[in-house]
Amino acid sequence: MPQDAQSPKTRYANADGIFASCGVPYVAYRRPHPLAVVDYLANQWGRATLRPSILDLGCGPGTLGLDLAERGASVTAADVSEEMLAAGRGWAQTRNITSVTWKRADAIEAATLAKDAGLFHGVTIADAFHWMDRPQVLAALDQAVRPGGFVAVVGYRAPGTQREWWHPLLEQLRLRWLGSVNLAGPATAYVEPAGGHEEVLRRSAFSQVSVLRTDYRQTYTLEELVGLQRTYAYSSPATLGDRLAPFEEDVRQTLTAVRPDGVFETDLQAAVIVGRRPAEAT
């Protein structure tokens, strides 16, 4: 059954455990979104809105939400993983950010938070939309976003653009150690969404779409790139279990063989897909 035809609560039986063990590594090794992405999102709520209310859906530890809070937004950060939220609270404290409210909720539940928080000026979903029942989430958000508001789907890599050059090497290692290149956490297969995010957004109430694509360069040391693998559901410590240490040593040896200097650079293109209701002013 296509992913988006299933209930968000039954699609993955282990929804709150998909990113088990990823919270602390996520803060340590995931890169922030490009500055152009954060600038673009901050421009969506307009200069007249001094303290916009933003729902950061599938927030993880606040990789995007904390940056938006630093731009003046009042952020409700929602995620199904308590571990991710705990990492986010700690990260916010380290950065002295107090304008984020953390809520444990799945995507549909989070959309109902507007009843408590008031209608949101906008919703951001960063590198998380593919885990959700997208049509149901967008239908629920139609009741949570105020007139003139927006839904923004953010991706570190724009659809159809190149992946990191080392991605195929790591896919082969995951096949060797796990027997699969895509797992949704321990022992659960990832289900590929049916259709692109922009297509799904255009079929929703937020069908007036604009898209930002922006090029950027990403650089890692060898140990940063090894640590980054701990942030993915398909290669997390919880997924690998007692295979973690030999897997990481295999990653080190494989990557060192192709880049003995230990410097890993790649050019990527990020995307922000913003949907608004037709004929609504910003």
CSV table of C-alpha atoms in Angstrom, one decimal, residues 146-267:
chain,number,residue,atom,x,y,z
A,146,ARG,CA,-4.4,31.4,9.9
A,147,PRO,CA,-5.5,33.3,6.7
A,148,GLY,CA,-2.4,34.5,4.8
A,149,GLY,CA,-0.4,31.8,6.5
A,150,PHE,CA,1.8,29.2,4.9
A,151,VAL,CA,3.2,25.6,5.0
A,152,ALA,CA,6.8,25.3,4.1
A,153,VAL,CA,8.4,21.9,3.2
A,154,VAL,CA,12.2,22.1,3.6
A,155,GLY,CA,14.7,19.7,2.2
A,156,TYR,CA,18.5,19.7,2.5
A,157,ARG,CA,18.5,18.2,-1.0
A,158,ALA,CA,16.1,19.4,-3.7
A,159,PRO,CA,14.2,16.6,-5.6
A,160,GLY,CA,16.1,15.3,-8.6
A,161,THR,CA,19.4,16.8,-7.6
A,162,GLN,CA,22.6,14.9,-6.9
A,163,ARG,CA,23.3,13.3,-3.6
A,164,GLU,CA,26.6,13.4,-1.8
A,165,TRP,CA,29.3,11.7,-3.8
A,166,TRP,CA,30.0,9.3,-1.0
A,167,HIS,CA,26.3,8.2,-0.7
A,168,PRO,CA,26.6,5.1,-2.9
A,169,LEU,CA,29.6,3.9,-0.9
A,170,LEU,CA,27.6,4.1,2.3
A,171,GLU,CA,24.6,2.4,0.7
A,172,GLN,CA,26.9,-0.6,-0.1
A,173,LEU,CA,28.1,-0.7,3.5
A,174,ARG,CA,24.5,-0.7,4.8
A,175,LEU,CA,23.7,-3.6,2.5
A,176,ARG,CA,26.7,-5.4,3.9
A,177,TRP,CA,25.9,-4.9,7.6
A,178,LEU,CA,22.1,-4.6,7.6
A,179,GLY,CA,20.9,-6.3,4.4
A,180,SER,CA,19.0,-3.1,3.4
A,181,VAL,CA,19.8,0.4,2.4
A,182,ASN,CA,16.6,1.9,3.9
A,183,LEU,CA,15.3,1.0,7.3
A,184,ALA,CA,12.9,3.0,9.5
A,185,GLY,CA,14.7,2.3,12.7
A,186,PRO,CA,15.4,-1.1,14.1
A,187,ALA,CA,13.8,-4.0,12.1
A,188,THR,CA,11.3,-1.8,10.2
A,189,ALA,CA,11.4,-1.2,6.4
A,190,TYR,CA,11.1,2.4,5.1
A,191,VAL,CA,8.1,3.0,2.9
A,192,GLU,CA,8.8,5.3,-0.1
A,193,PRO,CA,6.1,8.1,-0.4
A,194,ALA,CA,4.0,8.1,-3.5
A,195,GLY,CA,4.7,11.3,-5.5
A,196,GLY,CA,6.8,14.4,-4.8
A,197,HIS,CA,6.2,16.9,-2.0
A,198,GLU,CA,5.4,19.7,-4.4
A,199,GLU,CA,2.8,17.6,-6.2
A,200,VAL,CA,1.1,16.7,-2.9
A,201,LEU,CA,1.1,20.3,-1.7
A,202,ARG,CA,-0.5,21.5,-5.0
A,203,ARG,CA,-3.4,19.0,-4.4
A,204,SER,CA,-4.0,20.4,-0.9
A,205,ALA,CA,-5.6,23.6,0.4
A,206,PHE,CA,-2.2,25.2,0.2
A,207,SER,CA,-2.0,24.9,-3.6
A,208,GLN,CA,-0.5,28.3,-4.4
A,209,VAL,CA,3.1,27.2,-4.5
A,210,SER,CA,6.5,28.9,-4.7
A,211,VAL,CA,9.8,27.2,-4.6
A,212,LEU,CA,13.3,28.3,-3.6
A,213,ARG,CA,16.3,26.3,-4.7
A,214,THR,CA,19.7,27.4,-3.4
A,215,ASP,CA,23.2,25.9,-3.9
A,216,TYR,CA,25.5,25.4,-1.0
A,217,ARG,CA,28.7,23.5,-0.1
A,218,GLN,CA,29.0,21.0,2.7
A,219,THR,CA,32.3,19.9,4.3
A,220,TYR,CA,33.0,17.2,6.8
A,221,THR,CA,36.0,15.7,8.5
A,222,LEU,CA,36.2,11.9,8.5
A,223,GLU,CA,35.0,11.6,12.1
A,224,GLU,CA,32.2,14.0,11.5
A,225,LEU,CA,31.0,12.0,8.5
A,226,VAL,CA,31.2,8.8,10.6
A,227,GLY,CA,29.3,10.4,13.4
A,228,LEU,CA,26.7,11.7,10.9
A,229,GLN,CA,25.7,8.1,10.2
A,230,ARG,CA,24.4,7.8,13.8
A,231,THR,CA,21.7,10.5,12.9
A,232,TYR,CA,19.9,8.4,10.3
A,233,ALA,CA,17.2,5.9,11.2
A,234,TYR,CA,18.8,3.4,8.8
A,235,SER,CA,22.2,3.4,10.5
A,236,SER,CA,21.6,4.6,14.0
A,237,PRO,CA,23.2,2.9,17.1
A,238,ALA,CA,19.8,1.4,17.9
A,239,THR,CA,19.4,0.0,14.4
A,240,LEU,CA,23.0,-1.4,14.2
A,241,GLY,CA,23.2,-2.7,17.8
A,242,ASP,CA,26.4,-4.6,18.4
A,243,ARG,CA,27.3,-4.1,14.7
A,244,LEU,CA,27.8,-0.4,15.3
A,245,ALA,CA,31.6,-0.4,16.1
A,246,PRO,CA,32.5,-2.7,13.1
A,247,PHE,CA,30.2,-0.8,10.8
A,248,GLU,CA,31.8,2.5,11.7
A,249,GLU,CA,35.3,1.1,11.3
A,250,ASP,CA,34.3,-0.1,7.9
A,251,VAL,CA,33.0,3.4,7.1
A,252,ARG,CA,36.4,4.8,8.2
A,253,GLN,CA,38.4,2.4,6.1
A,254,THR,CA,36.2,2.8,3.0
A,255,LEU,CA,36.2,6.6,3.1
A,256,THR,CA,39.9,6.9,4.0
A,257,ALA,CA,40.7,4.8,0.9
A,258,VAL,CA,39.1,7.3,-1.4
A,259,ARG,CA,40.1,10.5,0.5
A,260,PRO,CA,43.2,9.9,2.5
A,261,ASP,CA,43.4,13.6,3.5
A,262,GLY,CA,40.1,13.1,5.5
A,263,VAL,CA,38.3,16.1,4.0
A,264,PHE,CA,34.9,15.4,2.4
A,265,GLU,CA,33.3,18.2,0.4
A,266,THR,CA,30.2,18.1,-1.7
A,267,ASP,CA,28.0,20.6,-3.5
